[in-house]
Amino acid sequence: CAVCRLRFTQDVPGEEAISAYYQSPDYISHSNTKSGVVNKLYHLVRNFTLKQKRSLITSQTGLKTGALLDIGAGAGTFASFMKASGWSVTGLEPDETTRQKALENYGIALQPSKELFNLIPQSYHAITMWHVLEHVHDLHGYLAQAKKLLRHGGVLFIAVPNYTSADARHYGSSWAAYDVPIHLYHFSPFAMKKLLLKHGLKLRSVRPMWFDSFYVSLLSEKYKTGTQNL
């Protein structure tokens, strides 16, 4: 879009058909795989990034514990970590197989994503969407509902790839975070600000996620050259 600078993937699969694209054993947020150098590195830094996210949430909400909604919880790692940290956690995940893995691995019962629209308004101090919004067909519906579910003074945390980043410019069409067709939308900081304003939400701050950029660059290097290259 020449006005808001949001990019989108054209002719994407529907909500039912797209689920097949998530079944790859290499899709780490669902499979939790440790296969390969890149995924081993991902697991190596994960505990550190979990603590980073918890620190961000406590600093921005001013709370050490509270009610948290994790949308797109994947295999349940973050939801389980926050629950162990004393937070009351509701986790949503669309894929039934992945929800079962979360129950088996962490003992946490995630709910289907459709339950988002059945939750009680103004129930959560924090709502997290870690690399989720780019996957959502109903982009505006999710944001409108997230706003309804936040308590007064609550904070929505959104992590998305930034197609204006240095690594995106470097790798061009080989940039792994385009990840078509499962990434339906592609954001810039400007596009995110415009989108949030449309829903009456204020963009408080923009932060980099350095490890995510490094992970994406490792994948991009393989896509571009055919081999792993640290």
PDB file of C-alpha atoms in Angstrom:
ATOM      1  CA  CYS A   1       0.000   0.000   0.000  1.00  0.00           C
ATOM      2  CA  ALA A   2       1.513   3.317  -1.096  1.00  0.00           C
ATOM      3  CA  VAL A   3      -0.284   5.143   1.755  1.00  0.00           C
ATOM      4  CA  CYS A   4       0.160   2.992   4.882  1.00  0.00           C
ATOM      5  CA  ARG A   5       3.193   1.014   3.577  1.00  0.00           C
ATOM      6  CA  LEU A   6       1.756  -2.325   4.685  1.00  0.00           C
ATOM      7  CA  ARG A   7       2.663  -5.197   2.373  1.00  0.00           C
ATOM      8  CA  PHE A   8       0.532  -8.293   1.929  1.00  0.00           C
ATOM      9  CA  THR A   9       0.894 -11.705   0.331  1.00  0.00           C
ATOM     10  CA  GLN A  10      -1.484 -12.040  -2.597  1.00  0.00           C
ATOM     11  CA  ASP A  11      -3.759 -15.080  -3.180  1.00  0.00           C
ATOM     12  CA  VAL A  12      -3.089 -16.695   0.212  1.00  0.00           C
ATOM     13  CA  PRO A  13      -4.649 -20.062   1.194  1.00  0.00           C
ATOM     14  CA  GLY A  14      -7.839 -19.880   3.276  1.00  0.00           C
ATOM     15  CA  GLU A  15      -7.842 -20.450   7.033  1.00  0.00           C
ATOM     16  CA  GLU A  16      -8.513 -24.191   6.646  1.00  0.00           C
ATOM     17  CA  ALA A  17      -6.084 -24.833   3.767  1.00  0.00           C
ATOM     18  CA  ILE A  18      -3.191 -22.891   5.272  1.00  0.00           C
ATOM     19  CA  SER A  19      -2.851 -25.232   8.277  1.00  0.00           C
ATOM     20  CA  ALA A  20      -0.990 -27.767   6.102  1.00  0.00           C
ATOM     21  CA  TYR A  21       1.891 -25.306   5.712  1.00  0.00           C
ATOM     22  CA  TYR A  22       2.518 -25.362   9.477  1.00  0.00           C
ATOM     23  CA  GLN A  23       3.049 -29.132   9.636  1.00  0.00           C
ATOM     24  CA  SER A  24       6.691 -29.065   8.548  1.00  0.00           C
ATOM     25  CA  PRO A  25       8.975 -30.706  11.145  1.00  0.00           C
ATOM     26  CA  ASP A  26      11.289 -27.699  10.667  1.00  0.00           C
ATOM     27  CA  TYR A  27       8.647 -25.196  11.821  1.00  0.00           C
ATOM     28  CA  ILE A  28      10.180 -24.654  15.233  1.00  0.00           C
ATOM     29  CA  SER A  29       7.393 -22.795  17.092  1.00  0.00           C
ATOM     30  CA  HIS A  30       5.095 -25.784  16.504  1.00  0.00           C
ATOM     31  CA  SER A  31       7.490 -28.732  16.432  1.00  0.00           C
ATOM     32  CA  ASN A  32       9.976 -27.516  19.084  1.00  0.00           C
ATOM     33  CA  THR A  33      12.607 -29.321  17.007  1.00  0.00           C
ATOM     34  CA  LYS A  34      16.321 -29.236  17.870  1.00  0.00           C
ATOM     35  CA  SER A  35      17.341 -30.654  14.507  1.00  0.00           C
ATOM     36  CA  GLY A  36      20.028 -28.712  12.641  1.00  0.00           C
ATOM     37  CA  VAL A  37      22.493 -25.968  13.605  1.00  0.00           C
ATOM     38  CA  VAL A  38      19.991 -23.098  13.358  1.00  0.00           C
ATOM     39  CA  ASN A  39      17.413 -24.766  15.595  1.00  0.00           C
ATOM     40  CA  LYS A  40      20.067 -25.786  18.133  1.00  0.00           C
ATOM     41  CA  LEU A  41      21.126 -22.130  18.359  1.00  0.00           C
ATOM     42  CA  TYR A  42      17.474 -21.125  18.740  1.00  0.00           C
ATOM     43  CA  HIS A  43      17.097 -23.369  21.783  1.00  0.00           C
ATOM     44  CA  LEU A  44      20.415 -22.205  23.206  1.00  0.00           C
ATOM     45  CA  VAL A  45      19.250 -18.591  23.527  1.00  0.00           C
ATOM     46  CA  ARG A  46      15.566 -19.281  24.219  1.00  0.00           C
ATOM     47  CA  ASN A  47      15.786 -19.175  28.024  1.00  0.00           C
ATOM     48  CA  PHE A  48      17.520 -15.806  27.800  1.00  0.00           C
ATOM     49  CA  THR A  49      14.873 -14.387  25.446  1.00  0.00           C
ATOM     50  CA  LEU A  50      12.065 -15.706  27.667  1.00  0.00           C
ATOM     51  CA  LYS A  51      13.521 -13.728  30.571  1.00  0.00           C
ATOM     52  CA  GLN A  52      13.868 -10.685  28.312  1.00  0.00           C
ATOM     53  CA  LYS A  53      10.185 -10.859  27.397  1.00  0.00           C
ATOM     54  CA  ARG A  54       9.157 -11.254  31.039  1.00  0.00           C
ATOM     55  CA  SER A  55      11.287  -8.248  31.980  1.00  0.00           C
ATOM     56  CA  LEU A  56       9.702  -6.186  29.191  1.00  0.00           C
ATOM     57  CA  ILE A  57       6.195  -7.090  30.341  1.00  0.00           C
ATOM     58  CA  THR A  58       6.852  -6.304  34.008  1.00  0.00           C
ATOM     59  CA  SER A  59       8.529  -2.976  33.169  1.00  0.00           C
ATOM     60  CA  GLN A  60       5.786  -1.825  30.780  1.00  0.00           C
ATOM     61  CA  THR A  61       2.819  -2.938  32.907  1.00  0.00           C
ATOM     62  CA  GLY A  62       4.417  -2.124  36.267  1.00  0.00           C
ATOM     63  CA  LEU A  63       3.328  -5.551  37.526  1.00  0.00           C
ATOM     64  CA  LYS A  64       5.330  -8.570  38.659  1.00  0.00           C
ATOM     65  CA  THR A  65       2.259 -10.776  38.260  1.00  0.00           C
ATOM     66  CA  GLY A  66      -1.131 -10.335  36.636  1.00  0.00           C
ATOM     67  CA  ALA A  67      -3.429 -11.717  33.964  1.00  0.00           C
ATOM     68  CA  LEU A  68      -1.762 -12.505  30.640  1.00  0.00           C
ATOM     69  CA  LEU A  69      -3.240 -13.571  27.300  1.00  0.00           C
ATOM     70  CA  ASP A  70      -0.760 -15.174  24.896  1.00  0.00           C
ATOM     71  CA  ILE A  71      -2.235 -15.259  21.378  1.00  0.00           C
ATOM     72  CA  GLY A  72      -0.612 -17.773  19.040  1.00  0.00           C
ATOM     73  CA  ALA A  73       1.093 -19.665  21.852  1.00  0.00           C
ATOM     74  CA  GLY A  74       2.655 -22.314  19.599  1.00  0.00           C
ATOM     75  CA  ALA A  75       4.112 -25.191  21.608  1.00  0.00           C
ATOM     76  CA  GLY A  76       3.357 -23.311  24.864  1.00  0.00           C
ATOM     77  CA  THR A  77       6.929 -22.448  25.909  1.00  0.00           C
ATOM     78  CA  PHE A  78       6.328 -18.775  26.720  1.00  0.00           C
ATOM     79  CA  ALA A  79       2.890 -19.362  28.260  1.00  0.00           C
ATOM     80  CA  SER A  80       4.359 -22.051  30.511  1.00  0.00           C
ATOM     81  CA  PHE A  81       7.295 -19.817  31.499  1.00  0.00           C
ATOM     82  CA  MET A  82       5.007 -16.940  32.485  1.00  0.00           C
ATOM     83  CA  LYS A  83       2.698 -19.275  34.396  1.00  0.00           C
ATOM     84  CA  ALA A  84       5.710 -20.559  36.352  1.00  0.00           C
ATOM     85  CA  SER A  85       6.593 -16.893  37.023  1.00  0.00           C
ATOM     86  CA  GLY A  86       3.281 -16.406  38.837  1.00  0.00           C
ATOM     87  CA  TRP A  87       1.114 -14.960  36.066  1.00  0.00           C
ATOM     88  CA  SER A  88      -2.426 -16.135  35.386  1.00  0.00           C
ATOM     89  CA  VAL A  89      -2.075 -17.222  31.754  1.00  0.00           C
ATOM     90  CA  THR A  90      -4.578 -17.897  28.998  1.00  0.00           C
ATOM     91  CA  GLY A  91      -2.953 -19.306  25.861  1.00  0.00           C
ATOM     92  CA  LEU A  92      -4.542 -19.554  22.421  1.00  0.00           C
ATOM     93  CA  GLU A  93      -3.258 -21.703  19.557  1.00  0.00           C
ATOM     94  CA  PRO A  94      -5.112 -22.643  16.338  1.00  0.00           C
ATOM     95  CA  ASP A  95      -3.417 -25.997  15.656  1.00  0.00           C
ATOM     96  CA  GLU A  96      -4.814 -28.969  17.561  1.00  0.00           C
ATOM     97  CA  THR A  97      -1.633 -31.069  17.266  1.00  0.00           C
ATOM     98  CA  THR A  98       0.470 -28.227  18.647  1.00  0.00           C
ATOM     99  CA  ARG A  99      -1.950 -27.714  21.548  1.00  0.00           C
ATOM    100  CA  GLN A 100      -1.526 -31.400  22.381  1.00  0.00           C
ATOM    101  CA  LYS A 101       2.262 -31.008  22.352  1.00  0.00           C
ATOM    102  CA  ALA A 102       1.970 -28.075  24.764  1.00  0.00           C
ATOM    103  CA  LEU A 103      -0.079 -30.243  27.113  1.00  0.00           C
ATOM    104  CA  GLU A 104       2.384 -33.134  26.875  1.00  0.00           C
ATOM    105  CA  ASN A 105       5.566 -31.049  27.161  1.00  0.00           C
ATOM    106  CA  TYR A 106       4.513 -28.364  29.650  1.00  0.00           C
ATOM    107  CA  GLY A 107       1.235 -29.497  31.178  1.00  0.00           C
ATOM    108  CA  ILE A 108      -0.442 -26.328  29.919  1.00  0.00           C
ATOM    109  CA  ALA A 109      -3.888 -26.508  28.298  1.00  0.00           C
ATOM    110  CA  LEU A 110      -4.077 -24.053  25.404  1.00  0.00           C
ATOM    111  CA  GLN A 111      -7.420 -23.098  23.903  1.00  0.00           C
ATOM    112  CA  PRO A 112      -8.343 -22.897  20.193  1.00  0.00           C
ATOM    113  CA  SER A 113      -7.718 -19.438  18.724  1.00  0.00           C
ATOM    114  CA  LYS A 114     -11.422 -18.990  17.941  1.00  0.00           C
ATOM    115  CA  GLU A 115     -11.985 -18.638  21.693  1.00  0.00           C
ATOM    116  CA  LEU A 116     -10.418 -15.162  21.428  1.00  0.00           C
ATOM    117  CA  PHE A 117     -13.856 -13.772  20.657  1.00  0.00           C
ATOM    118  CA  ASN A 118     -15.482 -15.537  23.633  1.00  0.00           C
ATOM    119  CA  LEU A 119     -13.177 -14.170  26.337  1.00  0.00           C
ATOM    120  CA  ILE A 120     -14.424 -11.678  28.929  1.00  0.00           C
ATOM    121  CA  PRO A 121     -13.703  -8.016  28.053  1.00  0.00           C
ATOM    122  CA  GLN A 122     -11.204  -6.036  30.143  1.00  0.00           C
ATOM    123  CA  SER A 123      -9.693  -9.202  31.635  1.00  0.00           C
ATOM    124  CA  TYR A 124      -5.976  -8.872  30.902  1.00  0.00           C
ATOM    125  CA  HIS A 125      -3.129  -6.686  32.103  1.00  0.00           C
ATOM    126  CA  ALA A 126      -0.981  -7.843  29.190  1.00  0.00           C
ATOM    127  CA  ILE A 127      -1.652  -9.418  25.802  1.00  0.00           C
ATOM    128  CA  THR A 128       1.232 -10.871  23.805  1.00  0.00           C
ATOM    129  CA  MET A 129       1.452 -11.673  20.102  1.00  0.00           C
ATOM    130  CA  TRP A 130       5.007 -12.878  19.474  1.00  0.00           C
ATOM    131  CA  HIS A 131       5.324 -13.235  15.695  1.00  0.00           C
ATOM    132  CA  VAL A 132       1.625 -13.893  15.300  1.00  0.00           C
ATOM    133  CA  LEU A 133      -0.009 -10.860  13.684  1.00  0.00           C
ATOM    134  CA  GLU A 134       1.659 -11.550  10.342  1.00  0.00           C
ATOM    135  CA  HIS A 135      -0.129 -14.933  10.286  1.00  0.00           C
ATOM    136  CA  VAL A 136      -3.664 -13.748  11.049  1.00  0.00           C
ATOM    137  CA  HIS A 137      -6.307 -13.682   8.317  1.00  0.00           C
ATOM    138  CA  ASP A 138      -8.629 -11.445  10.362  1.00  0.00           C
ATOM    139  CA  LEU A 139      -6.051  -8.749  11.059  1.00  0.00           C
ATOM    140  CA  HIS A 140      -8.496  -5.986  12.068  1.00  0.00           C
ATOM    141  CA  GLY A 141     -10.781  -8.336  14.003  1.00  0.00           C
ATOM    142  CA  TYR A 142      -7.896  -9.554  16.173  1.00  0.00           C
ATOM    143  CA  LEU A 143      -6.704  -6.044  17.013  1.00  0.00           C
ATOM    144  CA  ALA A 144     -10.209  -4.797  17.777  1.00  0.00           C
ATOM    145  CA  GLN A 145     -10.787  -7.750  20.100  1.00  0.00           C
ATOM    146  CA  ALA A 146      -7.388  -7.358  21.775  1.00  0.00           C
ATOM    147  CA  LYS A 147      -8.290  -3.770  22.633  1.00  0.00           C
ATOM    148  CA  LYS A 148     -11.589  -4.939  24.183  1.00  0.00           C
ATOM    149  CA  LEU A 149      -9.818  -7.564  26.277  1.00  0.00           C
ATOM    150  CA  LEU A 150      -7.237  -5.211  27.798  1.00  0.00           C
ATOM    151  CA  ARG A 151      -7.855  -3.803  31.256  1.00  0.00           C
ATOM    152  CA  HIS A 152      -7.538  -0.066  31.788  1.00  0.00           C
ATOM    153  CA  GLY A 153      -3.832   0.681  31.499  1.00  0.00           C
ATOM    154  CA  GLY A 154      -3.128  -2.737  29.956  1.00  0.00           C
ATOM    155  CA  VAL A 155      -0.434  -3.229  27.346  1.00  0.00           C
ATOM    156  CA  LEU A 156      -0.437  -5.104  24.037  1.00  0.00           C
ATOM    157  CA  PHE A 157       2.957  -6.516  22.998  1.00  0.00           C
ATOM    158  CA  ILE A 158       3.385  -7.240  19.283  1.00  0.00           C
ATOM    159  CA  ALA A 159       6.478  -8.704  17.621  1.00  0.00           C
ATOM    160  CA  VAL A 160       6.558  -8.839  13.824  1.00  0.00           C
ATOM    161  CA  PRO A 161       9.300  -8.995  11.178  1.00  0.00           C
ATOM    162  CA  ASN A 162      10.260  -5.589   9.791  1.00  0.00           C
ATOM    163  CA  TYR A 163      10.633  -5.597   6.011  1.00  0.00           C
ATOM    164  CA  THR A 164      12.540  -2.272   6.222  1.00  0.00           C
ATOM    165  CA  SER A 165      15.257  -3.817   8.434  1.00  0.00           C
ATOM    166  CA  ALA A 166      18.913  -4.056   7.416  1.00  0.00           C
ATOM    167  CA  ASP A 167      18.751  -7.851   7.069  1.00  0.00           C
ATOM    168  CA  ALA A 168      15.641  -7.593   4.853  1.00  0.00           C
ATOM    169  CA  ARG A 169      17.426  -5.133   2.576  1.00  0.00           C
ATOM    170  CA  HIS A 170      20.529  -7.331   2.478  1.00  0.00           C
ATOM    171  CA  TYR A 171      18.782 -10.580   1.567  1.00  0.00           C
ATOM    172  CA  GLY A 172      16.034  -9.162  -0.651  1.00  0.00           C
ATOM    173  CA  SER A 173      13.775 -11.907  -2.021  1.00  0.00           C
ATOM    174  CA  SER A 174      15.756 -14.509  -0.021  1.00  0.00           C
ATOM    175  CA  TRP A 175      14.795 -12.883   3.301  1.00  0.00           C
ATOM    176  CA  ALA A 176      13.345 -15.731   5.361  1.00  0.00           C
ATOM    177  CA  ALA A 177      10.856 -13.551   7.261  1.00  0.00           C
ATOM    178  CA  TYR A 178       8.716 -13.058   4.160  1.00  0.00           C
ATOM    179  CA  ASP A 179       7.884 -16.755   4.719  1.00  0.00           C
ATOM    180  CA  VAL A 180       5.129 -16.976   2.106  1.00  0.00           C
ATOM    181  CA  PRO A 181       2.417 -18.130   2.121  1.00  0.00           C
ATOM    182  CA  ILE A 182       2.045 -18.345   5.923  1.00  0.00           C
ATOM    183  CA  HIS A 183       3.069 -14.717   6.500  1.00  0.00           C
ATOM    184  CA  LEU A 184       0.021 -12.909   5.178  1.00  0.00           C
ATOM    185  CA  TYR A 185       1.140  -9.378   6.092  1.00  0.00           C
ATOM    186  CA  HIS A 186       4.528  -7.651   6.141  1.00  0.00           C
ATOM    187  CA  PHE A 187       5.045  -4.678   8.438  1.00  0.00           C
ATOM    188  CA  SER A 188       7.212  -1.601   8.733  1.00  0.00           C
ATOM    189  CA  PRO A 189       7.254   0.551  11.900  1.00  0.00           C
ATOM    190  CA  PHE A 190       5.258   3.200  10.011  1.00  0.00           C
ATOM    191  CA  ALA A 191       2.650   0.658   8.870  1.00  0.00           C
ATOM    192  CA  MET A 192       2.308  -0.692  12.416  1.00  0.00           C
ATOM    193  CA  LYS A 193       1.747   2.777  13.830  1.00  0.00           C
ATOM    194  CA  LYS A 194      -0.938   3.520  11.219  1.00  0.00           C
ATOM    195  CA  LEU A 195      -2.634   0.177  11.878  1.00  0.00           C
ATOM    196  CA  LEU A 196      -2.749   0.658  15.653  1.00  0.00           C
ATOM    197  CA  LEU A 197      -4.064   4.218  15.349  1.00  0.00           C
ATOM    198  CA  LYS A 198      -6.890   2.881  13.227  1.00  0.00           C
ATOM    199  CA  HIS A 199      -7.968   0.829  16.264  1.00  0.00           C
ATOM    200  CA  GLY A 200      -7.503   3.602  18.826  1.00  0.00           C
ATOM    201  CA  LEU A 201      -4.277   2.112  20.163  1.00  0.00           C
ATOM    202  CA  LYS A 202      -1.164   4.157  20.899  1.00  0.00           C
ATOM    203  CA  LEU A 203       2.260   2.909  19.859  1.00  0.00           C
ATOM    204  CA  ARG A 204       4.286   3.386  23.026  1.00  0.00           C
ATOM    205  CA  SER A 205       7.681   2.205  21.820  1.00  0.00           C
ATOM    206  CA  VAL A 206       9.489   0.138  19.184  1.00  0.00           C
ATOM    207  CA  ARG A 207      12.212  -2.281  20.290  1.00  0.00           C
ATOM    208  CA  PRO A 208      14.532  -4.544  18.280  1.00  0.00           C
ATOM    209  CA  MET A 209      14.626  -8.298  18.895  1.00  0.00           C
ATOM    210  CA  TRP A 210      18.282  -8.988  18.078  1.00  0.00           C
ATOM    211  CA  PHE A 211      18.224 -12.758  18.412  1.00  0.00           C
ATOM    212  CA  ASP A 212      15.198 -12.986  16.119  1.00  0.00           C
ATOM    213  CA  SER A 213      17.060 -10.975  13.473  1.00  0.00           C
ATOM    214  CA  PHE A 214      20.088 -13.239  13.808  1.00  0.00           C
ATOM    215  CA  TYR A 215      17.912 -16.358  13.507  1.00  0.00           C
ATOM    216  CA  VAL A 216      16.155 -14.985  10.414  1.00  0.00           C
ATOM    217  CA  SER A 217      19.525 -14.081   8.886  1.00  0.00           C
ATOM    218  CA  LEU A 218      20.821 -17.625   9.414  1.00  0.00           C
ATOM    219  CA  LEU A 219      17.769 -18.994   7.607  1.00  0.00           C
ATOM    220  CA  SER A 220      18.089 -16.360   4.871  1.00  0.00           C
ATOM    221  CA  GLU A 221      21.724 -17.271   4.294  1.00  0.00           C
ATOM    222  CA  LYS A 222      20.715 -20.870   3.704  1.00  0.00           C
ATOM    223  CA  TYR A 223      17.916 -19.829   1.322  1.00  0.00           C
ATOM    224  CA  LYS A 224      20.299 -17.567  -0.606  1.00  0.00           C
ATOM    225  CA  THR A 225      23.353 -19.822  -0.818  1.00  0.00           C
ATOM    226  CA  GLY A 226      21.992 -23.318  -0.155  1.00  0.00           C
ATOM    227  CA  THR A 227      24.329 -23.848   2.814  1.00  0.00           C
ATOM    228  CA  GLN A 228      24.567 -22.829   6.476  1.00  0.00           C
ATOM    229  CA  ASN A 229      26.923 -19.894   6.952  1.00  0.00           C
ATOM    230  CA  LEU A 230      27.456 -18.368  10.390  1.00  0.00           C
TER     231      LEU A 230
END
